[in-house]
């Protein structure tokens, strides 16, 4: 890469991450967001309704009743993510333009987690009063304002003034998001150690926006102000210190002889860090009270690493901002859902009561029984309330179902809801449409894989896409890889790609032309297929020329746990080798495949896309069962539609009868899983279309798994969706029914897809153990 990149003195791993991140932002489309119309504009009438003359009626209606803007425009679902770039995400004062990628990223999170549209707005203005004027003038455009990455103390003043002037929610996430999540962790931590919130001593490192907001919320929950001792860059904030303190710091000024962080940490029950890496030492932790709670929230490096804190005080409970440790204080647990509830009830502001409602729901969810979907998605992790599970995981789908209604209810009770939610049960049901449409369902799979990296063998070990994917998988801590290929060719391509793979060190190799295991492999192959006409010489030839056979035999003989293949050659050829060596898992009727397409509003899975040409009803029911079980692995409750040209008996053709029978068999075997059929494709995705024909459907909302009658129909639909609606972002093919985790990809597989399928294969190994 060019030497003009920032931070050139990076480690090789950091440099690789930098290059991958830059390429991610650059292609296939520049940036991370776009603006797309929500209405079709396909004819003259559409144009006359969307613009002149029809648009005038909407304008006049809003002029007469401004509240109708929520009905006739996107304003009620539109948040402005606004910054001046003075305190950007651990990068500091880098300016508004350099901060734009972060604001776009925040917009992605709003959309993915809560379906909220965002305009990212970067303002080249540092004067607080002018910023207030600019932002306040945008009120007609926006339904809410998320202030982001504005430095303290100006951020306090700007938010305060905007809250006074604007009649829409204004929320500085750097302050309040961190405050809400850390306060939930504090509540649950104190419950675990049996301490009274009104009596605990709190030592604080940092007095910026996040730290002060955390303290304000904690005081609202019952922490006594006189028990809070705050340190900024100059030491303890005490009365008579001599320097001028802004109002936010002044309210936490103490009469004390303590002057250093070490002084105030001594005997503290709680440490709150919103400051800098390493400021809390192991020696300080040793002086804390029994069973101390440590909230070390500096990013990317906390005030103290959990392993150091645990070594110093095994009885401590610790949370950080990092995803690679338990108890991650991540603002995404909060801000999408607090805005979702605020927007839906037409809140004019976000009150303290709304924030506290959010705190309590997050704390309660950590103690709730783990749903089957969440447990399956985070296989290998003990998601049980305790020292390592104080707060929910960021990908717990139940967050929106609990937080948004609680926030809306608190808004109504606070008197700031202009459109109070009349039926909370109906509202929760409506929110269900967001739960499994995040497009981020692979995250739990990665977490499960990281919990127990497995030995994955790659049949096309010389392919540069595979090598790049293996490098990513190693950096992510997912895999112990083995490459099948010629070592000299692999080495040459590693060097050409600038990768850090080390053959014989972090990557094993099987050379098809020269490996000590060759005799064992061909003899095993002959043993398996000797009665199917395979001679010893034929066995030797197959093992020498088929890397997929080598990989399958490696799994059979215990040299690998899972395999990724298919980047070169025909799918059916790879499938034949897998069938011959790996075979079916116990109880499986057949092999099958499922593909996922990540669409704008949901992820849609289709089966069987590659294996069975025209399965009968019994086979379709069996394939549907395997596919539904795989969806549960992603944390998705399966919602199946058996799709046909027929609509609930409208056709008596054999294919319609087959699909009807397949659904009957599936529903009888799995009454606990939502399913319906046979039906048209539009009915599968639209409850209103479906209810026109059958109001008492067994399926609610949109199906997420389509069971199609033939291989042709499934494969054609998958490829059309992939290009027309999925922007080429797909999962799969996921091989179902095999006796070991094997996935046969296709020659069009990207590095990203290989990485995803590696994570899935590793998670499969864990689930099968």
XYZ file of C-alpha atoms in Angstrom:
769
model
C 0.000 0.000 0.000
C 1.008 3.594 -0.405
C 3.269 5.206 2.159
C 0.715 8.010 2.423
C -1.442 5.942 4.724
C -1.796 7.224 8.281
C -0.007 5.456 11.120
C 2.608 3.759 8.928
C 4.492 2.396 11.942
C 1.965 -0.355 12.420
C 2.489 -3.997 13.227
C 1.865 -6.357 10.311
C -1.503 -7.380 11.777
C -2.561 -3.761 12.245
C -1.375 -2.892 8.744
C -3.420 -5.761 7.324
C -6.474 -4.569 9.242
C -5.910 -1.027 7.971
C -5.669 -2.175 4.365
C -8.757 -4.351 4.680
C -10.715 -1.517 6.301
C -9.748 0.936 3.571
C -10.743 -1.526 0.862
C -14.022 -2.216 2.698
C -14.827 1.502 2.674
C -13.779 1.904 -0.959
C -15.506 -0.966 -2.737
C -17.755 -2.175 -4.230
C -19.515 1.130 -3.423
C -17.734 4.058 -1.845
C -18.756 4.720 1.739
C -21.244 2.769 3.852
C -24.603 4.472 3.281
C -26.895 5.579 0.481
C -30.281 7.243 0.118
C -32.907 5.217 -1.706
C -36.561 6.047 -2.466
C -39.261 4.136 -0.633
C -41.885 4.526 -3.367
C -41.875 3.211 -6.906
C -41.446 5.798 -9.667
C -42.254 3.700 -12.705
C -44.889 5.673 -14.586
C -46.371 9.127 -15.080
C -48.951 8.644 -12.332
C -46.255 7.747 -9.801
C -44.420 10.918 -10.763
C -47.545 13.021 -10.366
C -48.121 11.585 -6.879
C -44.513 11.834 -5.723
C -43.986 15.326 -7.037
C -46.107 17.919 -8.770
C -49.065 18.169 -8.595
C -49.865 15.431 -6.029
C -47.205 16.384 -3.508
C -48.998 19.678 -2.876
C -51.764 17.879 -0.986
C -49.278 16.457 1.495
C -47.654 19.885 1.883
C -50.974 21.625 2.554
C -52.049 18.938 5.036
C -48.829 19.418 7.021
C -49.209 23.192 6.875
C -52.618 22.849 8.541
C -51.509 20.178 11.016
C -47.724 19.855 11.523
C -48.147 16.531 13.338
C -49.100 14.963 9.993
C -45.445 15.199 8.949
C -45.091 11.913 10.841
C -47.607 10.333 8.440
C -46.663 11.909 5.128
C -42.848 12.182 5.375
C -39.918 10.142 6.659
C -39.235 12.618 9.456
C -40.601 10.398 12.254
C -38.000 7.768 11.394
C -35.078 10.050 10.581
C -32.221 10.884 12.947
C -29.374 13.282 12.290
C -26.001 11.972 13.483
C -24.173 15.270 13.927
C -20.543 16.067 14.763
C -17.920 18.758 14.424
C -15.139 16.177 14.668
C -13.513 17.511 17.827
C -13.437 14.199 19.770
C -13.710 11.352 17.292
C -13.767 7.760 18.541
C -10.419 7.640 20.293
C -8.790 9.610 17.477
C -9.259 13.051 19.007
C -9.741 16.328 17.192
C -9.437 15.147 13.582
C -12.081 17.458 12.145
C -15.527 16.886 10.650
C -14.472 15.507 7.263
C -12.131 12.883 8.752
C -14.908 11.979 11.187
C -17.398 11.230 8.403
C -16.625 7.466 8.194
C -17.514 7.170 11.890
C -20.799 9.014 11.394
C -21.670 6.806 8.423
C -20.880 3.798 10.579
C -23.186 5.080 13.303
C -25.893 5.441 10.676
C -25.391 1.802 9.678
C -25.903 0.700 13.281
C -29.106 2.731 13.619
C -30.461 1.139 10.458
C -29.306 -2.403 11.086
C -30.381 -2.672 14.714
C -33.539 -0.570 14.797
C -34.580 0.276 11.245
C -33.928 4.003 11.771
C -32.817 6.131 8.814
C -29.940 8.546 9.326
C -28.500 11.643 7.721
C -24.895 11.947 8.819
C -24.107 15.660 9.182
C -20.535 16.868 9.634
C -20.267 20.547 10.517
C -17.146 22.687 10.111
C -17.937 24.821 13.139
C -16.243 24.940 16.527
C -18.152 27.803 18.149
C -20.734 26.215 20.494
C -23.349 28.921 20.000
C -23.073 28.777 16.230
C -23.329 24.987 16.360
C -26.513 25.318 18.386
C -27.953 27.701 15.793
C -27.077 25.436 12.870
C -28.416 22.267 14.455
C -31.583 23.874 15.794
C -32.370 25.192 12.324
C -32.565 21.598 11.052
C -35.517 20.673 13.270
C -38.024 20.586 10.369
C -35.889 17.930 8.673
C -35.138 15.587 11.553
C -37.125 13.451 13.957
C -34.211 13.300 16.388
C -30.621 14.403 16.875
C -27.748 12.139 17.927
C -24.799 14.347 18.858
C -21.570 12.481 18.307
C -17.880 13.003 19.036
C -18.047 16.610 20.260
C -15.446 17.384 22.901
C -16.165 18.301 26.508
C -17.134 20.643 28.016
C -18.732 22.152 24.884
C -20.835 19.034 24.380
C -22.673 19.637 27.669
C -23.527 23.192 26.716
C -24.579 22.289 23.154
C -26.846 19.470 24.262
C -28.398 21.581 27.018
C -29.185 24.471 24.666
C -30.578 22.184 21.971
C -32.794 20.366 24.458
C -34.187 23.731 25.520
C -34.831 24.909 21.967
C -35.848 21.799 20.024
C -39.038 19.743 20.296
C -37.405 16.523 19.154
C -35.139 14.102 21.068
C -31.532 15.289 21.413
C -29.096 12.694 22.706
C -25.314 12.908 23.054
C -24.466 9.228 22.799
C -20.869 9.578 23.987
C -22.305 10.744 27.302
C -25.581 8.972 27.763
C -25.036 5.714 25.876
C -21.970 4.852 27.924
C -23.747 6.041 31.056
C -26.762 3.818 30.500
C -24.804 0.629 29.763
C -22.249 1.096 32.537
C -25.007 1.869 35.034
C -26.775 -1.358 34.105
C -23.496 -3.193 34.703
C -23.137 -1.418 38.054
C -26.646 -2.370 39.179
C -26.097 -6.016 38.364
C -22.581 -6.070 39.784
C -23.772 -4.649 43.096
C -26.555 -7.217 43.196
C -24.039 -10.016 42.721
C -21.757 -8.823 45.520
C -24.626 -7.820 47.808
C -23.696 -4.168 48.267
C -26.085 -1.268 48.829
C -25.871 1.287 46.025
C -26.406 4.081 48.522
C -23.304 3.152 50.537
C -20.647 2.299 47.931
C -17.566 4.450 47.401
C -16.885 5.251 43.733
C -13.445 6.242 42.421
C -13.439 7.809 38.961
C -10.660 8.331 36.429
C -11.708 10.890 33.846
C -13.989 13.900 33.973
C -15.036 14.241 30.352
C -18.476 13.924 28.823
C -18.819 10.175 29.284
C -17.577 10.071 32.884
C -19.815 12.925 34.067
C -22.852 11.446 32.297
C -22.138 8.050 33.902
C -22.035 9.666 37.322
C -25.246 11.606 36.707
C -27.123 8.409 35.858
C -25.550 6.504 38.749
C -26.626 9.260 41.140
C -30.111 8.946 39.682
C -30.012 5.245 40.564
C -29.000 5.907 44.159
C -25.225 6.439 44.378
C -24.548 9.202 46.926
C -22.750 12.217 45.498
C -20.647 12.508 48.657
C -19.284 9.002 47.984
C -17.948 9.877 44.523
C -14.305 10.931 44.070
C -13.286 12.106 40.600
C -9.813 12.537 39.104
C -9.058 14.442 35.927
C -5.678 14.980 34.267
C -4.613 17.217 37.179
C -5.571 14.806 39.946
C -8.465 14.682 42.382
C -11.178 17.311 41.899
C -11.330 18.833 45.370
C -12.571 22.070 46.848
C -9.898 24.748 46.748
C -7.828 23.139 44.012
C -7.317 26.546 42.501
C -8.063 26.021 38.818
C -11.361 27.001 37.257
C -13.763 24.052 37.023
C -16.698 23.987 34.630
C -20.140 23.315 36.101
C -20.141 19.625 35.158
C -16.968 18.991 37.198
C -17.908 21.400 39.967
C -20.851 19.289 41.095
C -18.482 16.396 41.834
C -15.978 18.508 43.766
C -15.162 17.032 47.195
C -13.782 18.133 50.525
C -10.961 15.598 50.779
C -7.262 15.275 51.469
C -6.895 12.758 48.632
C -4.845 14.103 45.729
C -4.152 11.169 43.401
C -6.066 8.357 41.776
C -4.284 5.890 44.041
C -5.587 7.828 47.044
C -9.237 7.626 46.000
C -9.056 4.036 44.741
C -7.943 2.916 48.197
C -11.020 1.361 49.821
C -13.296 2.045 46.839
C -16.081 -0.400 46.041
C -16.348 0.759 42.435
C -13.842 2.067 39.901
C -15.188 3.944 36.878
C -12.679 4.685 34.128
C -13.390 6.899 31.128
C -9.859 8.108 30.656
C -6.690 6.471 29.324
C -4.998 3.108 29.030
C -3.134 1.706 32.009
C -3.910 4.392 34.579
C -5.292 1.827 37.059
C -2.459 -0.373 38.264
C -2.596 -3.799 39.832
C -1.211 -2.286 43.018
C -4.150 0.133 43.169
C -6.651 -2.674 42.579
C -5.228 -4.553 45.565
C -6.206 -1.639 47.828
C -9.881 -1.660 46.810
C -12.687 -2.937 49.030
C -13.800 -6.564 48.956
C -15.353 -7.774 45.695
C -14.659 -4.533 43.852
C -16.462 -3.637 40.627
C -14.167 -2.234 37.942
C -15.631 -0.439 34.922
C -12.527 0.191 32.782
C -14.066 1.790 29.712
C -11.175 3.507 27.897
C -10.981 2.372 24.265
C -9.306 0.665 22.585
C -7.135 -0.085 25.613
C -8.808 -0.067 29.043
C -7.461 1.499 32.223
C -6.471 -2.020 33.246
C -6.661 -5.323 31.396
C -9.076 -7.831 32.952
C -6.392 -10.489 33.376
C -4.221 -8.067 35.351
C -7.126 -6.984 37.516
C -8.117 -10.608 38.171
C -4.566 -11.540 39.054
C -4.385 -8.713 41.581
C -7.877 -9.296 42.947
C -9.500 -12.612 41.983
C -12.700 -11.441 43.676
C -13.191 -8.432 41.365
C -15.851 -8.062 38.670
C -14.689 -6.171 35.611
C -16.268 -4.703 32.491
C -14.492 -3.010 29.578
C -15.369 -1.524 26.215
C -13.688 -4.380 24.352
C -15.507 -7.144 22.491
C -12.809 -9.734 23.252
C -13.569 -9.747 26.994
C -16.769 -10.504 28.909
C -19.071 -7.650 29.951
C -18.541 -5.358 26.981
C -19.962 -1.890 27.629
C -21.086 -1.207 24.069
C -23.327 1.744 23.247
C -25.101 -0.283 20.581
C -26.936 -1.963 23.472
C -28.752 1.311 23.939
C -28.860 4.095 21.391
C -30.767 2.394 18.530
C -33.512 1.269 20.870
C -33.883 4.401 22.967
C -34.341 6.357 19.724
C -36.721 3.693 18.391
C -38.998 4.110 21.394
C -38.652 7.900 21.414
C -39.464 8.260 17.706
C -42.400 5.872 17.802
C -44.165 7.764 20.573
C -43.277 11.183 19.145
C -41.182 12.166 22.172
C -40.119 15.802 22.273
C -37.036 14.985 24.347
C -35.230 12.144 26.097
C -35.834 12.495 29.815
C -33.968 11.069 32.786
C -36.880 8.696 33.328
C -36.460 7.346 29.773
C -32.737 6.782 30.350
C -33.346 5.036 33.683
C -35.994 2.833 32.071
C -33.355 1.822 29.532
C -30.851 1.064 32.309
C -33.290 -1.159 34.153
C -34.349 -3.095 31.053
C -30.746 -3.821 30.083
C -29.968 -4.953 33.629
C -33.089 -7.117 33.744
C -32.383 -8.749 30.392
C -29.022 -10.046 31.635
C -30.914 -11.873 34.380
C -33.663 -13.179 32.098
C -33.656 -16.770 30.979
C -31.597 -17.096 27.818
C -33.785 -17.739 24.801
C -33.155 -20.819 22.667
C -32.081 -18.605 19.764
C -29.576 -16.641 21.843
C -28.187 -19.814 23.439
C -27.769 -21.426 20.022
C -26.180 -18.313 18.549
C -23.629 -18.056 21.344
C -22.842 -21.763 21.629
C -19.901 -22.312 23.926
C -20.574 -19.216 26.015
C -22.202 -19.379 29.422
C -24.777 -16.622 29.076
C -25.896 -16.967 32.656
C -26.142 -13.974 34.969
C -22.920 -13.767 36.931
C -19.530 -12.027 37.146
C -18.799 -12.637 33.449
C -22.307 -11.830 32.240
C -23.429 -8.572 33.838
C -25.033 -7.129 30.719
C -26.519 -8.690 27.590
C -24.507 -9.288 24.455
C -24.855 -6.549 21.826
C -26.507 -9.037 19.469
C -29.256 -10.155 21.828
C -32.325 -9.785 19.628
C -34.560 -9.147 22.627
C -33.044 -5.729 23.349
C -35.347 -3.816 21.026
C -38.414 -5.695 22.275
C -37.715 -4.628 25.858
C -36.053 -1.234 25.625
C -38.166 0.545 23.007
C -41.521 -0.124 24.774
C -40.046 0.805 28.168
C -38.699 4.069 26.759
C -41.995 4.885 25.055
C -43.881 4.190 28.289
C -41.485 6.376 30.294
C -41.872 9.149 27.716
C -45.627 9.062 28.156
C -45.306 9.096 31.946
C -42.873 12.038 31.650
C -45.401 13.957 29.569
C -43.187 14.224 26.473
C -44.922 11.702 24.171
C -46.982 13.424 21.465
C -48.144 10.075 20.019
C -48.457 7.759 23.042
C -48.438 4.031 22.318
C -51.976 2.838 23.033
C -51.423 -0.929 22.777
C -48.012 -1.979 24.075
C -48.536 -5.653 23.225
C -49.320 -4.748 19.621
C -46.307 -2.433 19.586
C -44.002 -5.225 20.770
C -45.386 -7.465 18.065
C -44.721 -4.760 15.485
C -41.144 -4.366 16.723
C -40.598 -8.014 15.929
C -40.051 -7.014 12.303
C -36.714 -5.467 13.283
C -35.484 -8.297 15.434
C -34.142 -10.622 12.765
C -33.553 -8.159 9.956
C -30.218 -6.798 11.180
C -27.998 -8.389 8.557
C -25.527 -8.900 11.420
C -26.501 -12.413 12.297
C -22.992 -13.735 11.550
C -21.583 -12.078 14.694
C -22.808 -14.787 17.086
C -21.358 -17.409 14.737
C -17.966 -15.693 14.956
C -18.239 -15.518 18.744
C -18.992 -19.241 18.929
C -16.042 -19.987 16.645
C -13.641 -17.851 18.673
C -14.638 -19.716 21.816
C -13.066 -22.902 20.445
C -10.966 -22.557 17.259
C -11.042 -25.732 15.184
C -8.786 -27.399 12.643
C -10.135 -26.418 9.228
C -8.652 -27.848 6.057
C -8.867 -25.883 2.797
C -8.911 -27.979 -0.374
C -7.851 -25.100 -2.646
C -4.896 -24.053 -0.537
C -3.097 -22.402 -3.456
C -5.977 -20.021 -4.249
C -5.143 -16.436 -3.239
C -8.706 -15.858 -1.983
C -8.277 -18.789 0.368
C -4.921 -17.495 1.585
C -6.351 -14.055 2.298
C -9.345 -15.586 4.071
C -7.080 -17.796 6.189
C -5.061 -14.740 7.207
C -8.268 -12.999 8.356
C -9.473 -16.125 10.155
C -6.151 -16.431 11.971
C -6.191 -12.762 12.947
C -9.738 -13.226 14.269
C -8.674 -16.253 16.317
C -11.119 -18.563 14.537
C -9.097 -21.373 13.123
C -6.127 -23.739 13.080
C -5.727 -24.007 9.292
C -4.353 -26.666 6.984
C -3.830 -25.880 3.311
C -3.807 -28.545 0.620
C -1.396 -27.571 -2.136
C 2.181 -27.392 -3.313
C 4.237 -25.650 -0.617
C 6.415 -23.715 -3.072
C 3.353 -22.370 -4.904
C 1.640 -21.458 -1.644
C 4.783 -19.675 -0.392
C 5.078 -17.712 -3.625
C 1.451 -16.568 -3.441
C 1.728 -15.671 0.246
C 4.673 -13.438 -0.589
C 2.934 -11.920 -3.604
C -0.139 -11.087 -1.509
C 1.976 -9.648 1.328
C 0.455 -11.996 3.910
C 1.933 -13.135 7.231
C 1.140 -16.849 6.967
C 4.027 -19.080 8.029
C 3.928 -22.616 6.670
C 4.759 -25.097 9.385
C 4.211 -22.447 12.049
C 0.687 -21.016 12.068
C -0.411 -22.930 8.955
C -0.076 -26.635 8.233
C 0.253 -27.977 4.674
C -0.621 -31.219 2.935
C 1.303 -31.593 -0.340
C -0.738 -33.823 -2.695
C 2.479 -34.832 -4.445
C 4.596 -35.646 -1.413
C 3.076 -36.338 1.988
C 3.939 -39.061 4.471
C 0.249 -39.766 5.006
C -0.388 -40.674 1.364
C -0.426 -44.454 1.959
C -2.767 -44.166 4.934
C -5.115 -41.934 2.927
C -5.382 -44.086 -0.206
C -5.766 -47.254 1.819
C -8.607 -45.659 3.764
C -10.233 -44.552 0.506
C -9.897 -48.054 -0.914
C -11.357 -49.525 2.269
C -14.388 -47.250 1.917
C -14.982 -47.844 -1.802
C -13.326 -51.172 -2.563
C -16.700 -52.855 -3.003
C -17.811 -50.160 -5.446
C -15.246 -51.053 -8.088
C -12.375 -48.914 -6.791
C -9.054 -50.747 -7.074
C -5.936 -49.839 -5.077
C -4.435 -48.131 -8.127
C -7.625 -46.172 -8.709
C -7.622 -45.163 -5.030
C -4.067 -43.863 -5.340
C -4.972 -41.870 -8.451
C -8.048 -40.294 -6.864
C -6.180 -39.268 -3.728
C -3.374 -37.744 -5.803
C -5.640 -35.637 -8.020
C -8.586 -34.719 -5.763
C -7.818 -32.225 -3.027
C -11.386 -32.472 -1.788
C -10.940 -36.210 -1.289
C -7.724 -35.547 0.638
C -9.546 -33.042 2.852
C -12.438 -35.414 3.454
C -10.035 -38.228 4.356
C -8.172 -35.898 6.729
C -11.444 -35.371 8.591
C -12.249 -39.088 8.489
C -8.848 -39.940 9.992
C -8.908 -37.213 12.634
C -6.324 -34.897 11.050
C -8.879 -32.085 10.642
C -12.250 -31.122 12.084
C -13.889 -29.357 9.127
C -13.326 -28.553 5.454
C -13.900 -25.668 3.054
C -13.749 -26.550 -0.641
C -15.381 -25.723 -3.987
C -13.514 -22.582 -5.109
C -12.318 -24.485 -8.204
C -14.312 -26.977 -10.257
C -17.903 -28.220 -10.345
C -20.038 -28.333 -7.229
C -21.287 -31.819 -8.112
C -17.732 -33.141 -8.364
C -16.877 -31.919 -4.870
C -20.205 -33.219 -3.554
C -19.494 -36.707 -4.903
C -16.194 -36.880 -3.006
C -17.835 -35.652 0.199
C -20.635 -38.218 -0.136
C -18.158 -41.018 -0.700
C -15.883 -40.270 2.244
C -17.854 -38.234 4.799
C -21.359 -39.526 4.111
C -24.564 -38.712 5.979
C -24.804 -37.933 9.652
C -26.954 -40.326 11.715
C -30.639 -39.766 11.056
C -30.148 -37.659 7.934
C -32.230 -38.682 4.920
C -30.130 -36.851 2.338
C -27.596 -34.101 1.786
C -28.898 -30.659 0.853
C -27.790 -27.054 0.688
C -29.077 -23.742 1.930
C -28.016 -20.257 0.863
C -28.664 -16.933 2.567
C -29.025 -13.564 0.856
C -28.531 -10.447 2.974
C -31.250 -8.068 1.796
C -31.893 -4.515 2.914
C -34.631 -5.415 5.380
C -33.945 -9.044 6.198
C -31.768 -12.040 5.559
C -33.585 -14.617 3.485
C -32.537 -18.268 3.274
C -33.453 -20.654 0.457
C -33.233 -24.426 0.151
C -32.319 -26.703 -1.634
C -30.089 -24.658 -3.903
C -27.471 -27.152 -5.166
C -28.096 -30.839 -4.430
C -31.529 -32.443 -4.967
C -32.997 -31.913 -8.420
C -36.636 -32.666 -7.620
C -37.024 -33.903 -4.038
C -40.266 -35.611 -3.043
C -42.451 -34.432 -0.166
C -40.678 -36.580 2.420
C -37.271 -35.354 1.295
C -38.454 -31.725 1.311
C -39.731 -32.088 4.875
C -36.375 -33.574 5.914
C -34.446 -30.797 4.129
C -36.659 -28.180 5.796
C -35.913 -29.706 9.199
C -32.156 -29.553 8.657
C -32.374 -25.986 7.328
C -34.508 -24.858 10.276
C -32.005 -26.321 12.714
C -29.190 -24.467 10.958
C -31.086 -21.173 11.230
C -31.319 -21.677 14.973
C -27.519 -21.831 14.997
C -27.521 -18.205 13.819
C -29.829 -17.196 16.653
C -32.758 -16.921 14.229
C -36.098 -18.488 15.092
C -36.950 -20.263 11.821
C -40.087 -19.106 9.995
C -40.672 -21.410 7.046
C -42.688 -20.978 3.869
C -43.181 -23.891 1.482
C -43.340 -21.980 -1.777
C -45.298 -22.994 -4.869
C -47.232 -21.709 -7.862
C -50.268 -22.767 -5.832
C -51.879 -20.745 -3.053
C -53.410 -22.880 -0.285
C -54.960 -25.472 -2.573
C -55.608 -23.295 -5.633
C -53.838 -25.841 -7.852
C -54.038 -29.623 -8.025
C -50.902 -30.068 -10.114
C -48.404 -32.620 -8.785
C -45.840 -29.993 -7.711
C -48.475 -28.139 -5.670
C -49.645 -31.353 -4.036
C -46.029 -32.189 -3.243
C -45.402 -28.858 -1.511
C -48.650 -29.116 0.440
C -47.730 -32.593 1.618
C -44.185 -31.518 2.495
C -45.541 -28.769 4.746
C -47.999 -31.148 6.409
C -45.162 -33.556 7.225
C -42.941 -30.772 8.548
C -45.663 -29.135 10.626
C -46.653 -32.475 12.173
C -43.055 -33.187 13.157
C -42.276 -29.630 14.313
C -45.419 -27.911 15.601
C -43.190 -25.588 17.668
C -41.730 -23.975 14.528
C -43.721 -21.384 12.584
C -44.380 -22.680 9.083
C -46.966 -22.433 6.344
C -47.632 -23.647 2.834
C -48.134 -24.193 0.068
C -48.147 -20.525 -0.990
C -46.962 -17.928 -3.459
C -43.624 -16.199 -2.956
C -45.209 -12.821 -2.210
C -47.434 -14.371 0.455
C -44.361 -15.909 2.081
C -42.916 -12.448 2.674
C -46.098 -10.438 3.239
C -48.497 -11.184 6.078
C -51.149 -8.935 4.538
C -51.063 -10.854 1.236
C -51.160 -14.154 3.101
C -54.064 -13.110 5.314
C -56.152 -12.260 2.268
C -56.238 -15.974 1.528
C -55.851 -17.508 4.990
C -56.311 -15.189 7.993
C -55.574 -17.997 10.460
C -52.066 -18.659 9.174
C -49.520 -20.611 11.236
C -46.905 -18.070 10.158
C -46.603 -14.528 11.497
C -44.771 -11.735 9.722
C -42.301 -12.568 6.989
C -40.801 -16.001 6.412
C -37.014 -16.152 6.667
C -36.612 -19.602 5.094
C -38.140 -20.482 1.725
C -38.430 -24.172 0.895
C -38.660 -24.451 -2.892
C -39.965 -27.393 -4.938
C -36.914 -28.036 -7.159
C -33.219 -27.337 -7.412
C -33.847 -25.158 -10.469
C -36.362 -22.927 -8.701
C -34.206 -22.539 -5.581
C -30.955 -21.875 -7.454
C -32.500 -19.450 -9.935
C -34.255 -17.463 -7.213
C -31.077 -17.344 -5.123
C -28.949 -15.996 -7.951
C -31.544 -13.443 -9.024
C -31.882 -12.146 -5.457
C -28.119 -12.120 -4.981
C -27.631 -9.638 -7.815
C -30.900 -7.702 -7.848
C -31.431 -7.126 -4.139
C -28.562 -8.538 -2.136
C -25.646 -6.552 -3.575
C -23.827 -9.852 -3.929
C -23.612 -10.385 -0.158
C -24.499 -14.010 0.507
C -23.942 -16.866 2.912
C -23.320 -20.383 1.689
C -23.847 -22.791 0.204
C -24.295 -24.357 3.636
C -24.105 -28.121 3.283
C -26.764 -29.861 5.376
C -26.836 -33.484 6.486
C -23.137 -34.352 6.252
C -21.514 -36.426 8.987
C -18.855 -33.734 9.526
C -18.710 -29.969 9.028
C -17.963 -29.550 5.317
C -19.013 -26.647 3.129
C -18.705 -26.667 -0.656
C -18.515 -23.119 -1.940
C -18.590 -21.976 -5.558
C -15.971 -20.490 -7.902
C -17.533 -17.039 -7.382
C -16.815 -17.122 -3.631
C -15.251 -13.959 -2.249
C -12.752 -13.666 0.588
C -15.545 -12.388 2.818
C -17.700 -15.427 2.072
C -14.827 -17.829 2.715
C -14.220 -16.178 6.087
C -17.914 -16.395 6.966
C -18.091 -20.052 6.000
C -14.901 -20.765 7.961
C -16.543 -19.297 11.067
C -19.656 -21.357 10.429
C -17.630 -24.548 9.957
C -15.773 -23.935 13.239
C -19.024 -23.215 15.043
C -20.417 -26.457 13.544
C -17.512 -28.353 15.088
C -18.290 -26.858 18.482
C -21.987 -27.665 18.188
C -21.265 -31.271 17.254
C -18.832 -31.877 20.139
